[in-house]
Coordinates of C-alpha atoms and ligand atoms in Angstrom, one line a residue:
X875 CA 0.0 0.0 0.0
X876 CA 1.4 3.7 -0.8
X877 CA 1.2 6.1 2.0
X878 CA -1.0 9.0 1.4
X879 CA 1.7 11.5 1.7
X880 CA 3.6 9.7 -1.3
X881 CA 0.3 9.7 -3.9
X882 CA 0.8 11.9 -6.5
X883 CA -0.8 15.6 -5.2
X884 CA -3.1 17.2 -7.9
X885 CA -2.0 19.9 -9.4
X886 CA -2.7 23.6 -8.6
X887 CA -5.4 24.7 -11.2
X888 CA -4.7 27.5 -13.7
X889 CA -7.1 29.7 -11.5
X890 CA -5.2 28.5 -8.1
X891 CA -2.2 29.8 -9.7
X892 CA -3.6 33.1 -10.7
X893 CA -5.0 34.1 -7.2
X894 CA -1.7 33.0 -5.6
X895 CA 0.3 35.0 -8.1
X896 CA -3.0 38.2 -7.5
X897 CA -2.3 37.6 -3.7
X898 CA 1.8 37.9 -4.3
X899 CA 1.0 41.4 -6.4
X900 CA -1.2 42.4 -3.2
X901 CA 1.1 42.0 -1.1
X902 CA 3.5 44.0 -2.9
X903 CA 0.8 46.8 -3.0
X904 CA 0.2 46.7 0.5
X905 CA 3.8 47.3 1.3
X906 CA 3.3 50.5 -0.5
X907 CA 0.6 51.6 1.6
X908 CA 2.1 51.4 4.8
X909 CA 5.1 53.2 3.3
X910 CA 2.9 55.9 2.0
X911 CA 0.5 55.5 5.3
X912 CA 4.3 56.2 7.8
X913 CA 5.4 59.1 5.0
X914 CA 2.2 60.9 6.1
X915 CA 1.8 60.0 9.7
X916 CA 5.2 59.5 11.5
X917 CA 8.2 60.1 9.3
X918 CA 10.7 62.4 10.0
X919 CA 10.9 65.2 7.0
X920 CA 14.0 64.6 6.1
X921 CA 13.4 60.7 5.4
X922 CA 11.5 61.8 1.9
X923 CA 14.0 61.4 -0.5
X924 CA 14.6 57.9 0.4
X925 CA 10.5 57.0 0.7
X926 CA 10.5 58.2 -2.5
X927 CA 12.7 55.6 -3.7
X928 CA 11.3 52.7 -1.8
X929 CA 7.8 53.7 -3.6
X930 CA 9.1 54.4 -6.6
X931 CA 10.7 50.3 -6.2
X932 CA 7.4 49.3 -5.1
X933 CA 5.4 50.6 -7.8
X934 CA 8.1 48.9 -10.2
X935 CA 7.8 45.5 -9.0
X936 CA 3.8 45.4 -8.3
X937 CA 3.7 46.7 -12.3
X938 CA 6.5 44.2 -13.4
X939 CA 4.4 41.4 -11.7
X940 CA 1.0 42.4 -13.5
X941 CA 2.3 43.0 -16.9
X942 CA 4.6 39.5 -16.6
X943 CA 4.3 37.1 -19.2
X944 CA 3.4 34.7 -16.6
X945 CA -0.2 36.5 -15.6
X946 CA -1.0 36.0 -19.2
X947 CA -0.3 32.6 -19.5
X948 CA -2.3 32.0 -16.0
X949 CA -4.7 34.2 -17.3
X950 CA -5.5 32.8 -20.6
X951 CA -5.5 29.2 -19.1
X952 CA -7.5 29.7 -16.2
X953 CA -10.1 31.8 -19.1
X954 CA -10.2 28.4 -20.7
X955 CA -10.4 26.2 -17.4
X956 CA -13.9 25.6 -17.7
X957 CA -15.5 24.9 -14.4
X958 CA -15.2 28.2 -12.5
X959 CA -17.3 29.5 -10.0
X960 CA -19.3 32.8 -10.6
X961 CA -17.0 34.6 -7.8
X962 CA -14.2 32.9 -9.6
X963 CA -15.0 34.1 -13.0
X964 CA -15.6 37.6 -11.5
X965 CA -11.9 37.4 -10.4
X966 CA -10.8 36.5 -13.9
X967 CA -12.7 39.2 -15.5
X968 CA -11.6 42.1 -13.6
X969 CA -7.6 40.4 -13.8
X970 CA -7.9 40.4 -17.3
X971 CA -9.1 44.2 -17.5
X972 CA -5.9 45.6 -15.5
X973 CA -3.6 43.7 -17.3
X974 CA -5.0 44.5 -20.4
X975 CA -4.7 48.3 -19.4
X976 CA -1.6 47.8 -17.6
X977 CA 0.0 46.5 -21.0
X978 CA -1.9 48.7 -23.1
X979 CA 0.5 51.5 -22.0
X980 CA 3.6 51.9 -23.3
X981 CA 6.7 51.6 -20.4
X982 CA 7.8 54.5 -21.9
X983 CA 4.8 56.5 -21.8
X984 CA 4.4 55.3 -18.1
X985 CA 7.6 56.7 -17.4
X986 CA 6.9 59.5 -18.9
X987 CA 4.0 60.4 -16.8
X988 CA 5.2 59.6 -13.7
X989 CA 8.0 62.4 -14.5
X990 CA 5.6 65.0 -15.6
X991 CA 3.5 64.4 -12.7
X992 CA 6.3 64.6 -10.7
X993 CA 7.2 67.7 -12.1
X994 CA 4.0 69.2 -12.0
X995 CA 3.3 68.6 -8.7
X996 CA 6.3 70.8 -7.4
X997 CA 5.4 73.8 -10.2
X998 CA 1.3 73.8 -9.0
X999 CA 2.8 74.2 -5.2
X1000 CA 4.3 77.0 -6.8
X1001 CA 2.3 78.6 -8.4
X1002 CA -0.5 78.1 -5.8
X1003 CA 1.8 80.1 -3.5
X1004 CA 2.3 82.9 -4.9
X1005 CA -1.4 82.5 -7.2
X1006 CA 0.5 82.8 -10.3
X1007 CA -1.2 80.2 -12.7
X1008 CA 1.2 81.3 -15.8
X1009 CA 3.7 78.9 -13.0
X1010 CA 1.6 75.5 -13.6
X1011 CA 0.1 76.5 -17.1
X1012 CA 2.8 74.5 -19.6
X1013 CA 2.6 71.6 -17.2
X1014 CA -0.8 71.6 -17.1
X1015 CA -0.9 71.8 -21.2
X1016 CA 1.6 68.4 -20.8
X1017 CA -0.6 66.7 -18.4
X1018 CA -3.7 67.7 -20.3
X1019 CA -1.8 66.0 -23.6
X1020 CA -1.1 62.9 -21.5
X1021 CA -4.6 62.2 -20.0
X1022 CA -6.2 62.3 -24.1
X1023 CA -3.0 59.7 -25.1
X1024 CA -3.7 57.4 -21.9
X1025 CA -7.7 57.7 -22.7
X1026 CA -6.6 56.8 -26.2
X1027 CA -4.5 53.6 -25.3
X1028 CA -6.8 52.3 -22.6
X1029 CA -10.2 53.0 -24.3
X1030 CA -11.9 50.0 -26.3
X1031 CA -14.9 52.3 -27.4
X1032 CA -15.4 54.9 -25.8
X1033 CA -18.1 57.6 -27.3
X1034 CA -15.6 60.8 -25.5
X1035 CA -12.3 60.2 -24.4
X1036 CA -13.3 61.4 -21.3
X1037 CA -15.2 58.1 -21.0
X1038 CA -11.9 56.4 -20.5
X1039 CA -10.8 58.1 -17.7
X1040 CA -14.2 58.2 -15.5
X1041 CA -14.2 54.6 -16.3
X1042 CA -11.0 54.5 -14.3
X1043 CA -12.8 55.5 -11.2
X1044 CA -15.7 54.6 -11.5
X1045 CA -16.2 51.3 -13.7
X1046 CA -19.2 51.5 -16.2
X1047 CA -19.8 55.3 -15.7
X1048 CA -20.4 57.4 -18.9
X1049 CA -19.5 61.1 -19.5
X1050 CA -23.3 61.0 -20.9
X1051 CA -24.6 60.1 -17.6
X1052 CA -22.7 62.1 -15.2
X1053 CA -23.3 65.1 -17.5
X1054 CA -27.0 64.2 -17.6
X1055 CA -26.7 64.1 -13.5
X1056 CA -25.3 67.1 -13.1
X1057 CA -27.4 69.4 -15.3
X1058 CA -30.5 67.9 -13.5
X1059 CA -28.7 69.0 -10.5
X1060 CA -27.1 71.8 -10.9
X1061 CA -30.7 74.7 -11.3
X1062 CA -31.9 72.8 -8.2
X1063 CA -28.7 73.0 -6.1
X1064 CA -28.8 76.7 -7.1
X1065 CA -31.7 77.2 -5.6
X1066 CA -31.3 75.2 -2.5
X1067 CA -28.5 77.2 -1.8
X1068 CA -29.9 80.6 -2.6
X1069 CA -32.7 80.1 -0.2
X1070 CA -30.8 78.7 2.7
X1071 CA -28.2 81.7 2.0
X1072 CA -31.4 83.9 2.2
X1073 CA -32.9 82.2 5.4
X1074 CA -30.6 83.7 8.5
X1075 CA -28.2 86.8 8.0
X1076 CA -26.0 85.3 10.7
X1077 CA -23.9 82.2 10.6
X1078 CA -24.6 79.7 13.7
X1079 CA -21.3 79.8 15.6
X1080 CA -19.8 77.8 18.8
X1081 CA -19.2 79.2 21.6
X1082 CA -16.7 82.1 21.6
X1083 CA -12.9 81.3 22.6
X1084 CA -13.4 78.0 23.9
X1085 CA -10.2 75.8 23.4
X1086 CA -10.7 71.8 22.2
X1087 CA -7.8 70.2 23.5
X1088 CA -6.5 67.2 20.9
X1089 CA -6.5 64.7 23.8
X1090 CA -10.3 65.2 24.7
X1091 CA -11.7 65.2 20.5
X1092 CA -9.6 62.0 20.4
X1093 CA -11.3 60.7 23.1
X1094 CA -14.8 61.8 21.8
X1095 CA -14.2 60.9 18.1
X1096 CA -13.1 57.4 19.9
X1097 CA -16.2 56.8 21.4
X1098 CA -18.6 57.6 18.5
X1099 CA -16.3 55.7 16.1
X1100 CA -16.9 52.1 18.0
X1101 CA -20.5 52.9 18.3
X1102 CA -21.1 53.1 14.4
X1103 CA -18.9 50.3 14.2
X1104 CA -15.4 50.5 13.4
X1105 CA -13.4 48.1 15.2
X1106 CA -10.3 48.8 16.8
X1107 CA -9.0 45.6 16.8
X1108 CA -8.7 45.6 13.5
X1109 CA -8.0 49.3 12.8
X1110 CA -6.5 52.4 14.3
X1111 CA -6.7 56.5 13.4
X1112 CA -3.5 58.8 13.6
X1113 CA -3.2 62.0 12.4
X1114 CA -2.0 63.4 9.2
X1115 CA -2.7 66.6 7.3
X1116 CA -5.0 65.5 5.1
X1117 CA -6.9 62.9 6.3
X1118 CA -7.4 59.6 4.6
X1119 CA -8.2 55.8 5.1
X1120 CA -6.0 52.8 4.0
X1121 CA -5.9 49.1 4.1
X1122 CA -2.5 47.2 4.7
X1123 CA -3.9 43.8 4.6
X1124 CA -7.5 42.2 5.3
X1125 CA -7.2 42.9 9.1
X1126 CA -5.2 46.1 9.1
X1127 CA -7.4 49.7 8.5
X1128 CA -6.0 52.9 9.3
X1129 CA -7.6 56.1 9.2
X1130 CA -6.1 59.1 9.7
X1131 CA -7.5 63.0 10.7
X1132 CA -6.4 66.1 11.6
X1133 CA -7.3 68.5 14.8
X1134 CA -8.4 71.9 14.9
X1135 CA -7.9 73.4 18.6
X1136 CA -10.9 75.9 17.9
X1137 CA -13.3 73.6 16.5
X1138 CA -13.6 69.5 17.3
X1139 CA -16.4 69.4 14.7
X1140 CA -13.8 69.1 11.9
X1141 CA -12.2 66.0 13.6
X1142 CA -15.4 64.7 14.0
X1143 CA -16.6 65.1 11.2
X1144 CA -13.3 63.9 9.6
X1145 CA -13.5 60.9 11.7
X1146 CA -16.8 59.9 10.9
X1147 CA -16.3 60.6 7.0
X1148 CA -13.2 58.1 7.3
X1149 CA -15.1 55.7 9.1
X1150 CA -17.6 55.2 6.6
X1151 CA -14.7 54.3 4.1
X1152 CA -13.2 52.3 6.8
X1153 CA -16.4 50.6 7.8
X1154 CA -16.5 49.6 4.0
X1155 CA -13.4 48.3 4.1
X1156 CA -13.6 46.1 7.0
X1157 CA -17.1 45.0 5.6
X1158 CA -15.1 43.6 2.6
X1159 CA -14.8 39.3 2.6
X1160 CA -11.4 39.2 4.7
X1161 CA -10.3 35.7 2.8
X1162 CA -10.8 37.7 0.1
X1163 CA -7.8 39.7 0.3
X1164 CA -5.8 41.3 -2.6
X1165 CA -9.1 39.5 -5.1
X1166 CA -11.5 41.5 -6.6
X1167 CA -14.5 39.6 -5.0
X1168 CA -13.0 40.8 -2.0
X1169 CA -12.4 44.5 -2.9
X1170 CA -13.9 48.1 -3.3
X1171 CA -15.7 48.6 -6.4
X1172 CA -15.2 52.3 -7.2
X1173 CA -14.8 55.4 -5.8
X1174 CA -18.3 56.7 -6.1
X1175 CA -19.3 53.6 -3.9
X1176 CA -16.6 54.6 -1.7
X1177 CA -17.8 57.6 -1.3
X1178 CA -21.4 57.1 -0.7
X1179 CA -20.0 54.9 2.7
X1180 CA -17.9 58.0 3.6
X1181 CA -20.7 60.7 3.2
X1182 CA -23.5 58.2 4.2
X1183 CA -21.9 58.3 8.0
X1184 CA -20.8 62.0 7.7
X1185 CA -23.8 63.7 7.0
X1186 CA -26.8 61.2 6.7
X1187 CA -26.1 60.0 10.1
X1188 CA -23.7 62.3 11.6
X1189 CA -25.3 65.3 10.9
X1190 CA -28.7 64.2 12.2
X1191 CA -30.2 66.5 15.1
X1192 CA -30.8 63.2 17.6
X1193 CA -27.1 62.5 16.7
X1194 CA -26.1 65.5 18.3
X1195 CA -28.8 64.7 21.3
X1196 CA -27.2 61.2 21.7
X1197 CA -23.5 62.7 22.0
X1198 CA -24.4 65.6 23.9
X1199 CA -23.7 64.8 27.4
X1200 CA -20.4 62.8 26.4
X1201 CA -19.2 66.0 23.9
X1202 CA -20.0 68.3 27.3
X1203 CA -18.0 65.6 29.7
X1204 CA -15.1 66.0 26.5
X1205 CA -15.1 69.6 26.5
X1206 CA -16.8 71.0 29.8
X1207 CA -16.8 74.6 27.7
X1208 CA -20.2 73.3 25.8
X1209 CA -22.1 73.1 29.5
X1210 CA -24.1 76.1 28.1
X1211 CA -24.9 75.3 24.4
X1212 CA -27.6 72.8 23.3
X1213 CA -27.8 69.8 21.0
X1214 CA -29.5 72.2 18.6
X1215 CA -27.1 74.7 18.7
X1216 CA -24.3 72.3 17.6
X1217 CA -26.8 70.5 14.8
X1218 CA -27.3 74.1 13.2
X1219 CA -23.7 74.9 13.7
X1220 CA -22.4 71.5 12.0
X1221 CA -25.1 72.3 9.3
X1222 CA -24.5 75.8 8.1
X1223 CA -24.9 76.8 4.8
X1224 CA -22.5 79.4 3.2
X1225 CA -21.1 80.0 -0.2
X1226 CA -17.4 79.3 -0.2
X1227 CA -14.4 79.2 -2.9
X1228 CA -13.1 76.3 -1.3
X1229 CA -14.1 72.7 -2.0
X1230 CA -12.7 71.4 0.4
X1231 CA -14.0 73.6 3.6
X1232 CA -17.6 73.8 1.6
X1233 CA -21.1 72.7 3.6
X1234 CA -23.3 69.2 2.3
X1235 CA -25.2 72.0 0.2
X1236 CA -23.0 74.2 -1.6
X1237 CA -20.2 71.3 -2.3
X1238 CA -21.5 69.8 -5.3
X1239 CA -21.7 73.1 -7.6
X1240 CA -17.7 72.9 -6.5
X1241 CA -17.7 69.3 -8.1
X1242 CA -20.1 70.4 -10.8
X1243 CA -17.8 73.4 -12.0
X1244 CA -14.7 70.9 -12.3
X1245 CA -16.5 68.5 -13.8
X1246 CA -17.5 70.7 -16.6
X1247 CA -13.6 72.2 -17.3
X1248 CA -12.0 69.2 -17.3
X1249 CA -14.6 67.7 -19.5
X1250 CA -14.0 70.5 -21.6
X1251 CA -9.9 70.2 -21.3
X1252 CA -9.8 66.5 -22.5
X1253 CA -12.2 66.9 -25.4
X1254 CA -10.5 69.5 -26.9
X1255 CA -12.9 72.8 -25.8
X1256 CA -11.2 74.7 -23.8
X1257 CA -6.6 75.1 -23.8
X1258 CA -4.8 74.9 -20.2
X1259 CA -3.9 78.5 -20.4
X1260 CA -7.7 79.8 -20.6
X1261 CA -8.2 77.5 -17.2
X1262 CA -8.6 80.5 -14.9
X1263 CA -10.4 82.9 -16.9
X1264 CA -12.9 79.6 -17.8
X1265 CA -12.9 78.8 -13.7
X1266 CA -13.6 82.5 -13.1
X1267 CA -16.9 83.2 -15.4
X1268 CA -18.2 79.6 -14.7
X1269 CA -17.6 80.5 -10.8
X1270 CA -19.6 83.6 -11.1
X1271 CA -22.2 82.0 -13.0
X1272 CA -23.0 78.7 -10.1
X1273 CA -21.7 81.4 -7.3
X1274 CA -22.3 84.6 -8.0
X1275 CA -19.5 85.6 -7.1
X1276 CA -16.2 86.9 -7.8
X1277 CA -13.0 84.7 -7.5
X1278 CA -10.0 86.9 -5.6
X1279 CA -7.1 85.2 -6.8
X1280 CA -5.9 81.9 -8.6
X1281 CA -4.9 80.5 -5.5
X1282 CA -8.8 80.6 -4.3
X1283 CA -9.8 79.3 -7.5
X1284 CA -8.6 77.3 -10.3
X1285 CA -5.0 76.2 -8.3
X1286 CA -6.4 74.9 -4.9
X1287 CA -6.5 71.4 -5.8
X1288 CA -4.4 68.8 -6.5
X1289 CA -5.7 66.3 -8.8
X1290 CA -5.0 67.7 -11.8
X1291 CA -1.0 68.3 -10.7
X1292 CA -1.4 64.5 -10.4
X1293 CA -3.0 63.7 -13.4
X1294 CA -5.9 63.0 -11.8
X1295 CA -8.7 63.5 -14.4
X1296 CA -12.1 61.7 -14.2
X1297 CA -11.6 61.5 -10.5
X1298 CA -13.8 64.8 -9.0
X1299 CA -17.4 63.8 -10.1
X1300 CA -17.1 60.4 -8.3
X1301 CA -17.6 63.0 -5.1
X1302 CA -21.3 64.0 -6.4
X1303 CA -21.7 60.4 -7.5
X1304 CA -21.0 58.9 -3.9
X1305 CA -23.4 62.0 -2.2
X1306 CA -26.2 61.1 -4.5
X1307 CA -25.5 57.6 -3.9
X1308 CA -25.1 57.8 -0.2
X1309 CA -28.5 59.7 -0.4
X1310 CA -30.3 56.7 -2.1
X1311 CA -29.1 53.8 -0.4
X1312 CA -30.0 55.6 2.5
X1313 CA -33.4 55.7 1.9
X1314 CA -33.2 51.8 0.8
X1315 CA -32.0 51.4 3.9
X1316 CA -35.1 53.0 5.6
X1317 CA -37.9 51.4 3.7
X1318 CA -36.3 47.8 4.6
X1319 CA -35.0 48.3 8.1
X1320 CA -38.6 50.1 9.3
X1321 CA -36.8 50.9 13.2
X1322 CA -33.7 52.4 11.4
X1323 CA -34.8 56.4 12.5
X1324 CA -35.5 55.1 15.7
X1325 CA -32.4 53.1 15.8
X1326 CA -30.2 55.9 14.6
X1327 CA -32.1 58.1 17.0
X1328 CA -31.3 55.8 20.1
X1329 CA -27.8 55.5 19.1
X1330 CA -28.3 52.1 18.0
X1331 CA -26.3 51.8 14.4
X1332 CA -26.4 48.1 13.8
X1333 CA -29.4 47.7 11.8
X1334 CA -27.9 50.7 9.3
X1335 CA -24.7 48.9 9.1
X1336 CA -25.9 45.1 8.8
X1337 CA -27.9 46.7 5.7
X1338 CA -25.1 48.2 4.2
X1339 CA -22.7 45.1 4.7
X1340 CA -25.6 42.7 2.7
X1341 CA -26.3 45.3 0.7
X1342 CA -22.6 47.0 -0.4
X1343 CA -19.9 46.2 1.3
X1344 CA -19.8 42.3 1.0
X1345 CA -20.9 42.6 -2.6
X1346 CA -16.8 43.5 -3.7
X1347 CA -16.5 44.1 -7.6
X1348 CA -18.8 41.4 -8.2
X1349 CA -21.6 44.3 -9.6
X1350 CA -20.3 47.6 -11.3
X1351 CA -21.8 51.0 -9.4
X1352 CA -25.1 51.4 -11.7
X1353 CA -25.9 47.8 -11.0
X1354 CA -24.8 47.5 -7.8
X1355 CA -26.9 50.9 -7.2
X1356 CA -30.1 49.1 -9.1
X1357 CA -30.0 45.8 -6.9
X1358 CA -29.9 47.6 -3.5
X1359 CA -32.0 50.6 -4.7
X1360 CA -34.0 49.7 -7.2
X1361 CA -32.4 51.7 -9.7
X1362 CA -29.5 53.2 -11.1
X1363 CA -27.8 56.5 -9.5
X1364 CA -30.0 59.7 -9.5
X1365 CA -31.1 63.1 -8.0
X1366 CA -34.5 62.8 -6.3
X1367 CA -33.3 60.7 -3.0
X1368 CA -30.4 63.7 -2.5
X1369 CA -32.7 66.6 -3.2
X1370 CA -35.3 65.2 -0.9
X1371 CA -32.5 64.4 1.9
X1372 CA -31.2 68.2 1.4
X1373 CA -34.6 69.6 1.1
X1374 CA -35.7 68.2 4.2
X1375 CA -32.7 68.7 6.0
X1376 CA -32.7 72.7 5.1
X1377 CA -36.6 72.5 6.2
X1378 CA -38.2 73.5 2.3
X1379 CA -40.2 70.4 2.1
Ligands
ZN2289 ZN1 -13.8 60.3 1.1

């Protein structure tokens, strides 16, 4: 008799092979994340040069692994395998879409990029210093140049090129669609704004000169954070200056946020805005790691998590009665205020010219206005030295107002220094998103306002685990939106949320 341990073992299949050799190129990708996750949290300045080189490495090797002959010879035979599960074949799909793309592009041409961006990133800092666009203009015109070649290499057949570079963020989406989106939007938005601008002549403030020491809005931000959910076994949150969220491995999320001594809303609220992408992420199937069953579909799904907890639950008036008592024991200073003080302070409305510091209302006109310029870059409309005069009149027009200086306007974000195009409208996507699955969420779960209202957040969250975050890339945004909704992305659920938050229902 042969002992079991000398019978022949079966051989790995083809698709075995493959997610051993997509788990190899995720770890590789991970290691970058914690580099770039200790860059902005703990390393000393002067460490840069080198991080630089260790990413730089990093992003070498994970690209040499994906575009390796080898993951097209797994590829194609696990394609012809036969046998595979539905999750399985999901897996194969979306491997063979990055290394199609990832070998679409010419090394060159990636290099090339890289250098620019590189490049452009230091001459937008520049510029944005001393609010002299004619700085960033030439490398905008290159970067501009780059994004149509890329669209061009990567698109199959797409109607605009811009097509090709939403579908990088947001798989599926269509410029067609967004644009339709946003132009339904936009007059309504206008209006929202216009009469909750209208409705008090003065601001809601917090309480004059009281201080928020770091060490009490960690506590608070603490507190809240396990009670939606996140779990601290499995994640931490540091601070950085811009905050983010991360995943190092299928048990590792970290989020970061940053402090403002005068106000512990804007940890707060950057805490819970984090939490809702890390409560995605920890939602996602663990053994799943580094697969695509087992990842994030896009960044307007992202997104909706993110803004779902922020300002659909966060932003809630019995929120702020729930947290009351522990935000006074936190910062004694509030003894005197009332929940509804802080609910109408954390929802003022105000016209702003920056995105980034702009209220739930006004944000999206910010999103709407890039939207339309870089649409209008990439297809050819509008050159990379008429950006601010462009950014100026279209500002005025969704504004009414006047733009000061570059600086406040067209240079005070990054993306484009990055060559990030296609990337801002997944913002509006993931707000209308967050508004709809949110009221999904409320016609199945019928206690959810009472939950929310009692603190409870369990029944939200066990919806949006079945419902999103254990779905992965196994359904592309409008379908995952259609099987938890009903139906594909729209307006009405956010205008409803908005109007009945600002009280014009
Ligand atoms: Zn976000």
């Amino acid at each position: 008799m042969i002992p079991l341990s000398d019978k022949m073992a079966e051989p790995p299949s083809a698709y075995d092979q493959l997610t051993k050799h997509l788990g190899e190129i995720a770890i590789v990708g991970s290691i970058g994340s914690l580099l770039h996750w200790d860059q902005e949290t703990g390393m000393p300045h002067a460490g840069g040069e080198w991080r630089a080189e260790q990413l730089a490495w990093i992003a070498n090797r994970q690209h040499a692994l994906l575009t390796h002959v080898r993951t097209r010879d797994l590829l194609e035979a696990a394609e012809t395998e036969g046998n595979l599960t539905s999750d399985a074949m999901v897996n194969v799909q979306w491997a063979r879409r990055d290394y199609d793309r990832a070998t679409r592009l010419p090394a060159a041409f990636v290099e090339e990029c890289a250098r620019t961006e590189s490049l452009a990133h230091e001459s937008w800092k520049a510029a944005r210093i001393t609010s002299d666009f004619s700085i960033f203009a030439p490398m905008l015109h290159k970067l501009v140049d780059q994004a149509r070649l890329r669209a061009d290499y990567i698109s199959e057949q797409a109607a605009s090129p811009y097509d090709a570079l939403l579908d990088l963020h947001e798989p599926g989406a269509t410029t067609a669609e967004v644009s339709a989106l946003f132009d339904t939007l936009t007059p309504q938005l206008s209006e929202l704004v216009e009469l909750a601008t209208q409705k008090g002549s003065s601001l809601p403030t917090l309480p004059d000169g009281l201080e928020y020491p770091v060490e009490a809005q960690r506590r608070f931000n603490h507190v809240i954070a396990e009670a939606i959910g996140f779990d601290f076994g499995s994640g931490r949150i540091d601070t950085s200056t811009h905050p983010f969220c991360t995943r190092l491995g299928a048990m590792d999320h970290r989020l970061t946020t940053r402090y403002d001594t005068r106000d512990f809303t804007s940890s707060l609220y950057g805490v819970l805005h984090e939490c809702g992408h890390g409560l995605y992420e920890q939602g996602l199937d663990a053994g799943s790691y580094g697969l695509p069953v087992g990842s994030a579909i896009s960044l307007g799904i992202h997104e909706s998590q993110s803004r779902l907890w922020e300002n659909h639950v966060g932003r809630r008036l019995d929120f702020w009665e729930q947290w009351f008592p522990l935000a006074v024991d936190c910062f004694p200073g509030l003894l005197g205020s009332t929940p509804h003080e802080l609910w109408q302070y954390a929802n003022r409305v105000q016209r702003s010219f920056i995105r980034v510091e702009a209220d739930e209302v006004t944000y999206d006109l910010h999103i709407i206005l890039r939207f339309r310029l870089e649409r209008a870059l990439i297809e050819g409309d509008v050159e990379a030295k008429d950006i601010p005069g462009e950014w100026n009149t279209l500002f005025q027009q969704l504004f009414g107002q006047q733009i000061p200086n570059d600086s406040m306007g067209c240079l005070q974000d990054v993306h484009w220094s990055m060559g990030g195009f296609g990337y801002f409208s997944t913002y509006t996507q993931g707000n209308l998103n967050a508004a709809q699955l949110m009221q999904a969420a409320r016609k199945a779960v019928v206690t959810l306002d009472q939950d929310l209202a009692d603190g409870n957040y369990s029944s939200l969250l066990s919806w949006l685990r079945k419902h999103v975050h254990s779905q992965g890339m196994r359904h592309v945004p409008k379908e995952l939106m259609q099987r938890a909704t009903g139906e594909p992305t729209a307006t009405t659920a956010y205008l409803r949320h908005l109007k009945q938050k600002l009280q014009f229902v």
